[in-house]
């Protein structure tokens, strides 16, 4: 089918693929639309994005492109925004709904890979892998000593998971079944008893979860209500020596307070894959001890990144061809 012969549409359909993604996965879009790609993988400024999207009917985006009301007003033909992320905090959903723009995202395909990485960070932070590797590479390893990078145990410890959606639940399964951990969770909505039982997980309010957990892992979706959910007061409620892991969004943690809790020794360790203002990283975190920092790669296995891109393309094609989207953003 040629780009100009889509049902009910007069001229050719036009799609923006805002970043450089797997060319073979993007290719089928060319059967239905003119595709504006981004071979240099440059991140668009808001102005560039507005200019490039102005005449488009569909957008393939990542978490780096912000879709807000002003942008939508400049793109009157836009019908669908397809993000290859599960999180949708970079999209003004209400503004899209008001303008009849369908939003789709990429859940499920990244769940297990992201849960693996949550566990990777938990283990790496608790066992001080980052500091230990830097020490060795710097040539400081002169002798074995009894408490060299002596961290905390993960197996058999209590894990508190904040945000018990798909990823939180996948982490809970690893913790309970693979690591014999006691699993506590906090969530906006308490899970059904049958799910709690299957996951071996018990509900707690946030203060109790923070007090009872040796390790705390954040896997909640970001919303303004989650801004600095973990600040100085919450860090103080955590056990001395506790571990904090974040695979959600950087804004959930007050990073200055976290750095302070690491410097003071109250917090045992932290593992962070996400940062407020990323890709910039607050220098206080770079200077903090016992923290493992990674550049937002929790979903980054090659098969999973390909599956995320594929789902985003399939969603775009569905909407542009008048079929229901596969994974629309609900609510
Ligand atoms: C993405 C993510 O890799 O899906 C999400 O919500 O946070 C990650 O999987 C990231 O947002 C890419 O832009």
Short mmCIF file of C-alpha atoms and ligand atoms in Angstrom, two decimals:
data_model
loop_
_atom_site.label_atom_id
_atom_site.label_comp_id
_atom_site.label_asym_id
_atom_site.label_seq_id
_atom_site.Cartn_x
_atom_site.Cartn_y
_atom_site.Cartn_z
CA UNK A 1 0.00 0.00 0.00
CA UNK A 2 1.45 3.37 -0.92
CA UNK A 3 1.89 6.13 1.69
CA UNK A 4 -0.88 8.10 0.01
CA UNK A 5 -3.58 5.46 -0.11
CA UNK A 6 -4.55 5.05 3.55
CA UNK A 7 -8.26 4.67 4.21
CA UNK A 8 -10.11 7.94 4.64
CA UNK A 9 -7.00 10.09 4.43
CA UNK A 10 -6.44 12.54 1.60
CA UNK A 11 -2.70 13.24 1.34
CA UNK A 12 0.19 11.05 2.39
CA UNK A 13 0.51 10.11 6.02
CA UNK A 14 3.62 11.49 7.71
CA UNK A 15 5.39 10.06 10.72
CA UNK A 16 8.31 11.29 12.79
CA UNK A 17 10.68 8.78 14.35
CA UNK A 18 12.30 11.11 16.82
CA UNK A 19 15.43 9.06 17.58
CA UNK A 20 17.68 6.61 15.77
CA UNK A 21 16.08 3.22 16.35
CA UNK A 22 16.60 -0.15 14.72
CA UNK A 23 16.13 0.55 10.97
CA UNK A 24 14.66 -2.90 10.24
CA UNK A 25 11.96 -2.34 12.86
CA UNK A 26 11.11 1.11 11.50
CA UNK A 27 11.02 -0.09 7.88
CA UNK A 28 7.34 -1.26 7.78
CA UNK A 29 6.24 2.29 8.63
CA UNK A 30 7.42 3.28 5.15
CA UNK A 31 4.66 1.15 3.61
CA UNK A 32 2.01 3.41 5.07
CA UNK A 33 3.65 6.78 5.62
CA UNK A 34 6.45 9.13 4.74
CA UNK A 35 8.91 8.62 7.55
CA UNK A 36 11.11 11.42 8.91
CA UNK A 37 13.93 9.66 10.74
CA UNK A 38 16.74 10.88 12.96
CA UNK A 39 19.85 9.05 11.74
CA UNK A 40 22.21 11.17 13.85
CA UNK A 41 20.17 10.31 17.00
CA UNK A 42 20.21 13.97 18.02
CA UNK A 43 17.85 14.95 20.81
CA UNK A 44 15.47 17.61 19.51
CA UNK A 45 15.12 20.86 21.36
CA UNK A 46 11.45 21.71 22.05
CA UNK A 47 11.60 24.11 19.07
CA UNK A 48 13.07 21.52 16.71
CA UNK A 49 10.57 18.91 17.85
CA UNK A 50 7.73 21.35 17.24
CA UNK A 51 9.03 22.12 13.76
CA UNK A 52 9.58 18.49 12.83
CA UNK A 53 6.20 17.34 14.17
CA UNK A 54 4.16 20.26 12.80
CA UNK A 55 2.92 18.41 9.69
CA UNK A 56 2.99 14.86 11.07
CA UNK A 57 0.15 12.44 11.76
CA UNK A 58 2.13 10.11 13.98
CA UNK A 59 5.09 10.30 16.35
CA UNK A 60 7.43 7.54 17.49
CA UNK A 61 9.13 8.86 20.61
CA UNK A 62 11.29 7.76 23.53
CA UNK A 63 11.44 9.10 27.07
CA UNK A 64 13.61 11.98 25.89
CA UNK A 65 10.88 13.75 23.91
CA UNK A 66 8.41 15.83 25.91
CA UNK A 67 4.88 16.10 24.54
CA UNK A 68 2.97 19.00 26.05
CA UNK A 69 -0.03 21.17 25.19
CA UNK A 70 2.01 23.85 23.41
CA UNK A 71 3.62 21.24 21.18
CA UNK A 72 0.28 19.61 20.42
CA UNK A 73 -1.22 22.97 19.48
CA UNK A 74 1.52 23.34 16.88
CA UNK A 75 0.75 19.89 15.42
CA UNK A 76 -2.91 19.99 14.37
CA UNK A 77 -2.75 16.81 12.29
CA UNK A 78 -1.22 14.64 14.97
CA UNK A 79 -3.35 11.55 15.69
CA UNK A 80 -1.06 9.27 17.62
CA UNK A 81 1.95 9.50 19.92
CA UNK A 82 3.63 6.13 20.38
CA UNK A 83 6.34 6.00 23.03
CA UNK A 84 8.68 3.02 23.28
CA UNK A 85 8.63 3.37 27.06
CA UNK A 86 6.30 2.05 29.71
CA UNK A 87 6.48 5.31 31.70
CA UNK A 88 4.44 8.20 30.28
CA UNK A 89 5.48 11.04 32.58
CA UNK A 90 6.97 12.87 29.56
CA UNK A 91 3.54 13.10 27.91
CA UNK A 92 0.70 15.41 28.92
CA UNK A 93 -2.04 12.78 28.71
CA UNK A 94 -4.88 15.20 29.45
CA UNK A 95 -3.73 17.56 26.68
CA UNK A 96 -3.57 14.61 24.25
CA UNK A 97 -7.04 13.43 25.25
CA UNK A 98 -8.49 16.92 24.82
CA UNK A 99 -7.13 17.05 21.28
CA UNK A 100 -8.12 13.51 20.35
CA UNK A 101 -4.51 12.32 20.12
CA UNK A 102 -4.16 8.62 20.97
CA UNK A 103 -1.23 7.77 23.23
CA UNK A 104 0.31 4.32 23.27
CA UNK A 105 3.18 2.96 25.34
CA UNK A 106 5.27 -0.20 25.65
CA UNK A 107 4.42 -2.17 28.79
CA UNK A 108 5.07 -5.87 29.46
CA UNK A 109 7.88 -6.38 26.95
CA UNK A 110 10.39 -4.77 29.31
CA UNK A 111 9.12 -6.12 32.63
CA UNK A 112 11.49 -9.02 33.21
CA UNK A 113 14.57 -7.24 31.85
CA UNK A 114 13.89 -4.23 34.07
CA UNK A 115 13.28 -6.47 37.08
CA UNK A 116 16.59 -8.23 36.37
CA UNK A 117 18.29 -4.86 36.45
CA UNK A 118 16.54 -3.81 39.65
CA UNK A 119 18.07 -6.90 41.18
CA UNK A 120 21.42 -6.18 39.57
CA UNK A 121 21.49 -2.76 41.22
CA UNK A 122 20.31 -4.17 44.53
CA UNK A 123 23.09 -6.75 44.59
CA UNK A 124 25.72 -4.35 43.26
CA UNK A 125 24.81 -1.66 45.78
CA UNK A 126 24.48 -3.95 48.80
CA UNK A 127 27.84 -5.56 47.99
CA UNK A 128 29.54 -2.27 47.06
CA UNK A 129 30.54 -3.48 43.60
CA UNK A 130 30.99 0.05 42.22
CA UNK A 131 33.38 1.27 44.90
CA UNK A 132 35.20 -2.08 44.92
CA UNK A 133 35.82 -2.03 41.18
CA UNK A 134 37.04 1.56 41.23
CA UNK A 135 39.39 0.69 44.12
CA UNK A 136 40.86 -2.24 42.20
CA UNK A 137 41.22 -0.31 38.94
CA UNK A 138 42.93 2.53 40.80
CA UNK A 139 45.59 0.08 41.97
CA UNK A 140 44.70 0.37 45.67
CA UNK A 141 44.36 -3.40 46.24
CA UNK A 142 47.54 -4.22 48.13
CA UNK A 143 46.31 -6.92 50.52
CA UNK A 144 43.29 -8.97 51.54
CA UNK A 145 41.59 -7.73 54.68
CA UNK A 146 38.75 -9.11 56.71
CA UNK A 147 36.24 -6.32 56.18
CA UNK A 148 37.26 -5.18 52.69
CA UNK A 149 34.04 -3.91 51.08
CA UNK A 150 32.03 -5.93 53.58
CA UNK A 151 28.48 -5.16 52.49
CA UNK A 152 25.01 -6.34 53.41
CA UNK A 153 23.39 -9.69 52.67
CA UNK A 154 20.58 -9.81 50.14
CA UNK A 155 19.60 -13.48 50.38
CA UNK A 156 17.12 -13.95 53.21
CA UNK A 157 16.82 -10.22 54.00
CA UNK A 158 13.65 -8.09 54.00
CA UNK A 159 12.95 -6.23 50.75
CA UNK A 160 10.47 -3.35 50.63
CA UNK A 161 9.15 -2.62 47.15
CA UNK A 162 7.50 0.75 46.55
CA UNK A 163 5.29 0.46 43.46
CA UNK A 164 3.87 -3.00 42.95
CA UNK A 165 2.93 -2.86 39.27
CA UNK A 166 4.25 -5.25 36.65
CA UNK A 167 7.92 -4.52 37.37
CA UNK A 168 7.51 -4.43 41.15
CA UNK A 169 5.79 -7.80 41.03
CA UNK A 170 8.50 -9.29 38.81
CA UNK A 171 11.08 -8.12 41.35
CA UNK A 172 9.01 -9.60 44.19
CA UNK A 173 9.04 -12.99 42.45
CA UNK A 174 12.81 -12.92 42.15
CA UNK A 175 13.14 -11.88 45.79
CA UNK A 176 10.76 -14.42 47.31
CA UNK A 177 11.46 -17.42 45.10
CA UNK A 178 15.11 -16.94 44.22
CA UNK A 179 16.52 -15.14 47.22
CA UNK A 180 14.30 -16.37 50.05
CA UNK A 181 13.53 -12.76 51.00
CA UNK A 182 10.66 -11.48 53.09
CA UNK A 183 8.84 -9.14 50.70
CA UNK A 184 6.92 -6.07 51.83
CA UNK A 185 5.31 -3.68 49.39
CA UNK A 186 3.61 -0.32 49.24
CA UNK A 187 1.32 0.64 46.38
CA UNK A 188 -1.42 3.17 45.66
CA UNK A 189 -3.89 0.29 45.65
CA UNK A 190 -3.46 -2.81 47.75
CA UNK A 191 -3.26 -5.98 45.64
CA UNK A 192 -5.89 -8.71 45.80
CA UNK A 193 -5.16 -11.27 48.56
CA UNK A 194 -4.64 -14.01 45.96
CA UNK A 195 -1.89 -11.95 44.24
CA UNK A 196 -0.27 -11.09 47.59
CA UNK A 197 -0.24 -14.77 48.41
CA UNK A 198 1.22 -15.81 45.05
CA UNK A 199 3.97 -13.20 45.43
CA UNK A 200 4.57 -13.94 49.13
CA UNK A 201 4.26 -10.17 49.64
CA UNK A 202 2.72 -8.22 52.51
CA UNK A 203 1.30 -4.70 52.27
CA UNK A 204 2.69 -1.92 54.46
CA UNK A 205 2.14 1.82 54.60
CA UNK A 206 5.26 3.71 53.51
CA UNK A 207 6.66 4.53 56.98
CA UNK A 208 6.32 0.91 58.13
CA UNK A 209 7.88 -0.38 54.92
CA UNK A 210 10.84 1.98 55.34
CA UNK A 211 11.30 0.96 58.99
CA UNK A 212 11.05 -2.78 58.43
CA UNK A 213 13.08 -3.21 55.23
CA UNK A 214 16.79 -3.86 54.97
CA UNK A 215 16.60 -3.00 51.28
CA UNK A 216 14.11 -0.63 49.66
CA UNK A 217 13.49 -0.68 45.91
CA UNK A 218 11.50 2.00 44.07
CA UNK A 219 9.55 0.81 41.00
CA UNK A 220 6.56 3.16 40.98
CA UNK A 221 5.28 5.14 37.98
CA UNK A 222 6.19 8.82 38.18
CA UNK A 223 3.52 11.44 38.80
CA UNK A 224 3.79 14.84 40.50
CA UNK A 225 2.51 13.13 43.67
CA UNK A 226 5.68 11.00 43.69
CA UNK A 227 8.02 14.02 43.60
CA UNK A 228 10.61 13.60 46.38
CA UNK A 229 8.55 10.83 47.94
CA UNK A 230 11.84 9.78 49.51
CA UNK A 231 13.31 12.84 51.21
CA UNK A 232 15.32 13.47 54.35
CA UNK A 233 12.47 12.41 56.68
CA UNK A 234 11.89 9.14 54.83
CA UNK A 235 15.61 8.37 54.64
CA UNK A 236 15.79 8.90 58.40
CA UNK A 237 13.02 6.32 58.84
CA UNK A 238 15.08 3.70 56.99
CA UNK A 239 17.20 1.25 58.96
CA UNK A 240 20.82 2.19 59.63
CA UNK A 241 22.82 0.48 56.90
CA UNK A 242 19.81 0.04 54.59
CA UNK A 243 20.05 -0.02 50.81
CA UNK A 244 17.95 2.17 48.49
CA UNK A 245 17.50 1.27 44.81
CA UNK A 246 15.69 3.37 42.21
CA UNK A 247 14.58 2.08 38.80
CA UNK A 248 11.54 4.40 38.67
CA UNK A 249 12.26 8.08 37.97
CA UNK A 250 14.89 10.35 39.46
CA UNK A 251 12.35 12.84 40.80
CA UNK A 252 11.10 10.30 43.34
CA UNK A 253 14.22 10.86 45.48
CA UNK A 254 15.56 14.08 46.97
CA UNK A 255 19.09 13.48 45.69
CA UNK A 256 20.76 16.01 48.00
CA UNK A 257 19.18 14.30 51.02
CA UNK A 258 20.25 10.90 49.69
CA UNK A 259 23.85 12.04 49.25
CA UNK A 260 23.78 13.39 52.79
CA UNK A 261 22.45 10.06 54.16
CA UNK A 262 25.27 8.20 52.37
CA UNK A 263 27.95 10.59 53.61
CA UNK A 264 26.68 10.43 57.20
CA UNK A 265 26.82 6.63 57.07
CA UNK A 266 23.14 6.25 57.97
CA UNK A 267 22.36 4.68 54.61
CA UNK A 268 24.41 1.60 53.77
CA UNK A 269 24.26 1.89 50.00
CA UNK A 270 22.26 3.08 47.02
CA UNK A 271 21.79 1.96 43.44
CA UNK A 272 20.38 4.50 41.00
CA UNK A 273 19.49 4.06 37.34
CA UNK A 274 17.46 7.28 37.07
CA UNK A 275 18.18 10.89 38.00
CA UNK A 276 16.31 14.13 38.37
CA UNK A 277 17.36 16.19 35.35
CA UNK A 278 19.07 13.28 33.56
CA UNK A 279 21.25 12.91 31.61
CA UNK A 280 22.81 15.48 33.94
CA UNK A 281 23.69 13.86 37.25
CA UNK A 282 23.77 15.91 40.43
CA UNK A 283 27.47 16.20 41.39
CA UNK A 284 26.60 15.44 45.01
CA UNK A 285 25.75 11.92 43.89
CA UNK A 286 28.98 11.58 41.94
CA UNK A 287 30.88 12.41 45.12
CA UNK A 288 28.80 10.21 47.45
CA UNK A 289 30.21 6.92 48.77
CA UNK A 290 28.66 3.46 48.33
CA UNK A 291 26.41 4.37 45.45
CA UNK A 292 26.20 2.55 42.13
CA UNK A 293 25.12 4.84 39.28
CA UNK A 294 23.95 3.68 35.84
CA UNK A 295 22.67 5.72 32.85
CA UNK A 296 18.98 4.69 32.70
CA UNK A 297 19.65 1.24 31.26
CA UNK A 298 17.27 -0.96 33.28
CA UNK A 299 15.36 -2.04 30.16
CA UNK A 300 18.47 -2.19 28.02
CA UNK A 301 18.99 -5.71 26.83
CA UNK A 302 19.12 -5.84 23.06
CA UNK A 303 16.13 -8.19 22.67
CA UNK A 304 14.05 -6.03 25.02
CA UNK A 305 14.95 -2.72 23.40
CA UNK A 306 14.03 -4.29 20.04
CA UNK A 307 10.73 -5.55 21.47
CA UNK A 308 9.96 -2.09 22.87
CA UNK A 309 10.63 -0.47 19.48
CA UNK A 310 8.61 -3.15 17.70
CA UNK A 311 5.61 -2.62 19.97
CA UNK A 312 5.83 1.14 19.44
CA UNK A 313 5.84 0.63 15.66
CA UNK A 314 2.96 -1.85 15.84
CA UNK A 315 0.94 0.62 17.90
CA UNK A 316 1.65 3.42 15.41
CA UNK A 317 0.66 1.26 12.46
CA UNK A 318 -2.54 0.14 14.19
CA UNK A 319 -3.74 3.66 14.88
CA UNK A 320 -2.69 5.07 11.51
CA UNK A 321 -4.48 2.21 9.75
CA UNK A 322 -7.66 2.68 11.79
CA UNK A 323 -7.26 -0.37 14.04
CA UNK A 324 -7.40 -0.28 17.85
CA UNK A 325 -4.00 0.29 19.43
CA UNK A 326 -2.39 -2.75 21.05
CA UNK A 327 -1.28 -1.05 24.24
CA UNK A 328 -3.01 2.31 24.63
CA UNK A 329 -2.30 4.35 27.73
CA UNK A 330 -5.34 4.02 29.90
CA UNK A 331 -6.64 6.65 32.33
C1 LIG B 1 13.41 3.60 28.81
C2 LIG B 1 11.88 3.60 30.84
O1 LIG B 1 14.56 2.97 28.42
O2 LIG B 1 10.19 2.45 29.70
C3 LIG B 1 10.47 3.32 30.52
O3 LIG B 1 9.60 3.99 31.11
O4 LIG B 1 12.17 4.29 31.73
C4 LIG B 1 12.98 2.95 30.07
O5 LIG B 1 12.65 1.63 29.75
C5 LIG B 1 13.68 5.05 28.79
O6 LIG B 1 12.61 5.80 29.22
C6 LIG B 1 14.09 5.40 27.39
O7 LIG B 1 13.75 6.65 27.00
#
